[in-house]
mmCIF file of C-alpha atoms in Angstrom:
data_model
loop_
_atom_site.group_PDB
_atom_site.id
_atom_site.type_symbol
_atom_site.label_atom_id
_atom_site.label_comp_id
_atom_site.label_asym_id
_atom_site.label_seq_id
_atom_site.Cartn_x
_atom_site.Cartn_y
_atom_site.Cartn_z
ATOM 1 C CA MET A 1 -34.603 0.610 46.134
ATOM 2 C CA ALA A 2 -35.532 -1.225 42.666
ATOM 3 C CA ASP A 3 -31.823 -1.179 41.822
ATOM 4 C CA ASP A 4 -30.969 -4.119 44.888
ATOM 5 C CA VAL A 5 -31.078 -7.418 43.390
ATOM 6 C CA PRO A 6 -28.945 -9.695 44.560
ATOM 7 C CA GLY A 7 -25.251 -10.719 42.579
ATOM 8 C CA GLY A 8 -25.182 -6.158 42.501
ATOM 9 C CA SER A 9 -26.840 -5.907 38.277
ATOM 10 C CA PRO A 10 -30.442 -4.918 37.878
ATOM 11 C CA GLU A 11 -32.970 -7.723 36.594
ATOM 12 C CA GLY A 12 -32.090 -8.214 32.916
ATOM 13 C CA ALA A 13 -28.888 -6.608 32.928
ATOM 14 C CA PRO A 14 -25.196 -8.448 32.451
ATOM 15 C CA SER A 15 -23.507 -9.486 35.349
ATOM 16 C CA ASN A 16 -19.761 -9.273 34.756
ATOM 17 C CA ASP A 17 -19.780 -12.410 36.734
ATOM 18 C CA ALA A 18 -20.889 -14.602 33.476
ATOM 19 C CA PRO A 19 -18.523 -15.864 31.013
ATOM 20 C CA SER A 20 -19.347 -13.938 27.547
ATOM 21 C CA ASN A 21 -20.114 -15.925 24.444
ATOM 22 C CA ASP A 22 -19.343 -13.830 22.099
ATOM 23 C CA THR A 23 -17.338 -15.049 19.241
ATOM 24 C CA THR A 24 -14.808 -12.537 16.411
ATOM 25 C CA ALA A 25 -15.625 -14.515 12.644
ATOM 26 C CA HIS A 26 -12.629 -14.008 10.411
ATOM 27 C CA PHE A 27 -13.248 -14.874 6.773
ATOM 28 C CA THR A 28 -10.591 -15.779 4.288
ATOM 29 C CA GLU A 29 -10.376 -13.076 1.265
ATOM 30 C CA ASP A 30 -11.500 -16.000 -0.749
ATOM 31 C CA PHE A 31 -14.871 -16.262 1.332
ATOM 32 C CA VAL A 32 -15.108 -11.794 1.204
ATOM 33 C CA SER A 33 -14.347 -12.919 -2.985
ATOM 34 C CA GLN A 34 -17.683 -15.093 -3.282
ATOM 35 C CA LEU A 35 -20.066 -12.673 -1.361
ATOM 36 C CA THR A 36 -19.029 -9.466 -3.519
ATOM 37 C CA ALA A 37 -19.413 -11.766 -6.364
ATOM 38 C CA MET A 38 -22.792 -13.369 -5.285
ATOM 39 C CA GLU A 39 -24.182 -9.660 -4.562
ATOM 40 C CA ALA A 40 -22.778 -8.693 -7.981
ATOM 41 C CA GLY A 41 -24.678 -11.292 -9.597
ATOM 42 C CA ILE A 42 -22.080 -13.610 -10.839
ATOM 43 C CA SER A 43 -22.996 -17.423 -10.667
ATOM 44 C CA PRO A 44 -21.194 -19.799 -9.635
ATOM 45 C CA ASP A 45 -20.131 -21.297 -13.322
ATOM 46 C CA GLU A 46 -18.804 -17.155 -13.638
ATOM 47 C CA GLN A 47 -17.123 -17.181 -11.224
ATOM 48 C CA GLU A 48 -15.413 -20.424 -11.408
ATOM 49 C CA ALA A 49 -14.752 -19.324 -15.264
ATOM 50 C CA ILE A 50 -12.944 -15.816 -13.356
ATOM 51 C CA ALA A 51 -11.544 -17.653 -11.429
ATOM 52 C CA ALA A 52 -9.477 -19.681 -13.761
ATOM 53 C CA LEU A 53 -8.276 -16.629 -15.605
ATOM 54 C CA PRO A 54 -4.545 -16.896 -16.505
ATOM 55 C CA SER A 55 -2.273 -13.972 -16.184
ATOM 56 C CA GLY A 56 -2.691 -11.525 -18.599
ATOM 57 C CA SER A 57 -6.061 -12.553 -20.069
ATOM 58 C CA ALA A 58 -9.539 -10.855 -19.234
ATOM 59 C CA LEU A 59 -13.104 -12.047 -19.471
ATOM 60 C CA LEU A 60 -16.430 -10.273 -20.371
ATOM 61 C CA ILE A 61 -19.934 -11.368 -19.743
ATOM 62 C CA VAL A 62 -22.822 -10.105 -21.306
ATOM 63 C CA ARG A 63 -25.434 -9.269 -18.523
ATOM 64 C CA ARG A 64 -28.029 -7.292 -20.945
ATOM 65 C CA GLY A 65 -28.955 -7.650 -24.484
ATOM 66 C CA PRO A 66 -29.102 -10.179 -26.938
ATOM 67 C CA ASN A 67 -27.145 -13.614 -25.404
ATOM 68 C CA ALA A 68 -27.100 -12.340 -22.355
ATOM 69 C CA GLY A 69 -24.609 -14.684 -20.773
ATOM 70 C CA ALA A 70 -22.715 -14.969 -22.770
ATOM 71 C CA ARG A 71 -19.063 -14.643 -22.088
ATOM 72 C CA PHE A 72 -16.076 -13.249 -24.500
ATOM 73 C CA LEU A 73 -11.984 -14.142 -23.537
ATOM 74 C CA LEU A 74 -9.515 -11.325 -24.002
ATOM 75 C CA ASP A 75 -6.559 -13.266 -24.297
ATOM 76 C CA ALA A 76 -4.915 -11.286 -27.073
ATOM 77 C CA ASP A 77 -2.899 -7.869 -27.352
ATOM 78 C CA SER A 78 -6.040 -6.630 -29.921
ATOM 79 C CA THR A 79 -9.555 -8.083 -29.992
ATOM 80 C CA VAL A 80 -12.884 -6.500 -31.841
ATOM 81 C CA ALA A 81 -16.811 -6.693 -30.999
ATOM 82 C CA GLY A 82 -18.720 -6.090 -33.972
ATOM 83 C CA ARG A 83 -21.786 -7.047 -36.143
ATOM 84 C CA HIS A 84 -19.113 -8.478 -38.926
ATOM 85 C CA PRO A 85 -19.216 -11.993 -38.815
ATOM 86 C CA ASP A 86 -15.484 -12.289 -39.207
ATOM 87 C CA ALA A 87 -15.080 -10.319 -35.899
ATOM 88 C CA ASP A 88 -13.477 -11.961 -32.977
ATOM 89 C CA ILE A 89 -16.733 -10.891 -30.810
ATOM 90 C CA PHE A 90 -19.587 -10.911 -32.725
ATOM 91 C CA LEU A 91 -22.791 -9.165 -31.551
ATOM 92 C CA ASP A 92 -25.251 -9.696 -34.186
ATOM 93 C CA ASP A 93 -27.428 -7.024 -33.842
ATOM 94 C CA VAL A 94 -28.434 -3.823 -35.782
ATOM 95 C CA THR A 95 -27.470 -1.507 -33.351
ATOM 96 C CA VAL A 96 -23.407 -2.757 -33.074
ATOM 97 C CA SER A 97 -21.143 -1.301 -36.050
ATOM 98 C CA ARG A 98 -19.650 -4.061 -38.112
ATOM 99 C CA ARG A 99 -16.507 -2.767 -36.364
ATOM 100 C CA HIS A 100 -17.139 -1.338 -33.339
ATOM 101 C CA ALA A 101 -15.066 -1.592 -30.700
ATOM 102 C CA GLU A 102 -11.909 -2.875 -29.478
ATOM 103 C CA PHE A 103 -10.370 -3.991 -26.525
ATOM 104 C CA THR A 104 -6.402 -3.706 -26.379
ATOM 105 C CA ARG A 105 -3.639 -5.027 -24.006
ATOM 106 C CA VAL A 106 -0.563 -4.343 -23.114
ATOM 107 C CA GLY A 107 0.193 -5.960 -20.498
ATOM 108 C CA ASN A 108 -2.095 -7.147 -17.465
ATOM 109 C CA ILE A 109 -3.904 -3.380 -18.987
ATOM 110 C CA PHE A 110 -6.973 -3.640 -20.829
ATOM 111 C CA GLN A 111 -8.260 -0.582 -23.119
ATOM 112 C CA VAL A 112 -11.323 -0.399 -24.909
ATOM 113 C CA HIS A 113 -11.792 1.987 -27.923
ATOM 114 C CA ASP A 114 -14.667 3.025 -30.104
ATOM 115 C CA LEU A 115 -13.950 2.530 -33.663
ATOM 116 C CA GLY A 116 -15.841 5.358 -35.032
ATOM 117 C CA SER A 117 -19.296 3.759 -34.555
ATOM 118 C CA LEU A 118 -22.544 4.898 -35.003
ATOM 119 C CA ASN A 119 -24.210 3.992 -31.556
ATOM 120 C CA GLY A 120 -20.798 4.482 -29.824
ATOM 121 C CA THR A 121 -19.357 3.015 -27.227
ATOM 122 C CA TYR A 122 -20.404 3.393 -23.642
ATOM 123 C CA PHE A 123 -17.935 2.560 -20.386
ATOM 124 C CA ASP A 124 -20.087 3.047 -17.166
ATOM 125 C CA GLY A 125 -22.598 4.811 -18.908
ATOM 126 C CA VAL A 126 -20.384 7.545 -20.265
ATOM 127 C CA ARG A 127 -20.088 7.781 -23.715
ATOM 128 C CA ILE A 128 -16.186 7.348 -24.889
ATOM 129 C CA GLU A 129 -13.643 7.537 -27.377
ATOM 130 C CA SER A 130 -11.134 5.063 -25.522
ATOM 131 C CA ALA A 131 -11.024 4.234 -21.470
ATOM 132 C CA LEU A 132 -8.655 2.100 -19.468
ATOM 133 C CA LEU A 133 -11.112 -1.060 -18.083
ATOM 134 C CA SER A 134 -11.088 -1.580 -14.437
ATOM 135 C CA ASP A 135 -12.829 -4.855 -12.931
ATOM 136 C CA GLY A 136 -16.090 -5.065 -12.583
ATOM 137 C CA ALA A 137 -17.024 -1.916 -15.388
ATOM 138 C CA GLU A 138 -19.449 -1.876 -17.494
ATOM 139 C CA VAL A 139 -19.462 -1.802 -21.372
ATOM 140 C CA GLN A 140 -21.513 -0.563 -24.038
ATOM 141 C CA VAL A 141 -21.796 -1.317 -27.663
ATOM 142 C CA GLY A 142 -25.166 -1.081 -29.180
ATOM 143 C CA LYS A 143 -27.866 -3.768 -26.735
ATOM 144 C CA PHE A 144 -25.501 -5.185 -25.500
ATOM 145 C CA ARG A 145 -24.252 -4.409 -21.940
ATOM 146 C CA LEU A 146 -20.924 -6.486 -21.069
ATOM 147 C CA THR A 147 -18.992 -6.588 -17.762
ATOM 148 C CA PHE A 148 -15.366 -6.958 -17.530
ATOM 149 C CA TYR A 149 -13.483 -9.050 -14.903
ATOM 150 C CA ALA A 150 -9.370 -9.564 -15.183
ATOM 151 C CA SER A 151 -8.051 -12.083 -14.164
ATOM 152 C CA ARG A 152 -7.908 -12.003 -10.410
ATOM 153 C CA ARG A 153 -3.991 -12.915 -10.313
ATOM 154 C CA ASP A 154 -3.307 -9.503 -12.077
ATOM 155 C CA LEU A 155 -5.612 -7.718 -9.577
ATOM 156 C CA ALA A 156 -3.838 -5.725 -6.907
ATOM 157 C CA PRO A 157 -4.139 -6.853 -3.492
ATOM 158 C CA THR A 158 -6.191 -5.500 -1.499
ATOM 159 C CA SER A 159 -4.769 -4.176 1.940
ATOM 160 C CA ARG A 160 -6.401 -4.600 4.848
#
């Protein structure tokens, strides 16, 4: 019979006698966060900036549109984005209203509010008047697409 091989197992089949070389790898939460960030297109410099955010602050990073890569710190209770040179976040493009949107903070929670702009404010692709911001959410103001990153100190711990 073909199954009759010395040692009792067919040729090429693993033997129960041999020690296993299988290893289980465990990754730290920092490593998992770095992998997730790389998959999301976050550069190492941006990862450092996000990791350094103090509690109660957040970061907006321009992903598409003029000034791609620009970063804006949200560390006040009210931050206005618009085309007016005195805006807290100056977005110089005709698709942006002078006072386009306002980012507000209550404790560690951030919201975005449209300020009656002509072209609207979008949250994850949907036109909004107001929306709670979640980590990794996209806010569009005119041609600018900004990604919101909350302080890592304020994010709820992930359960496993």
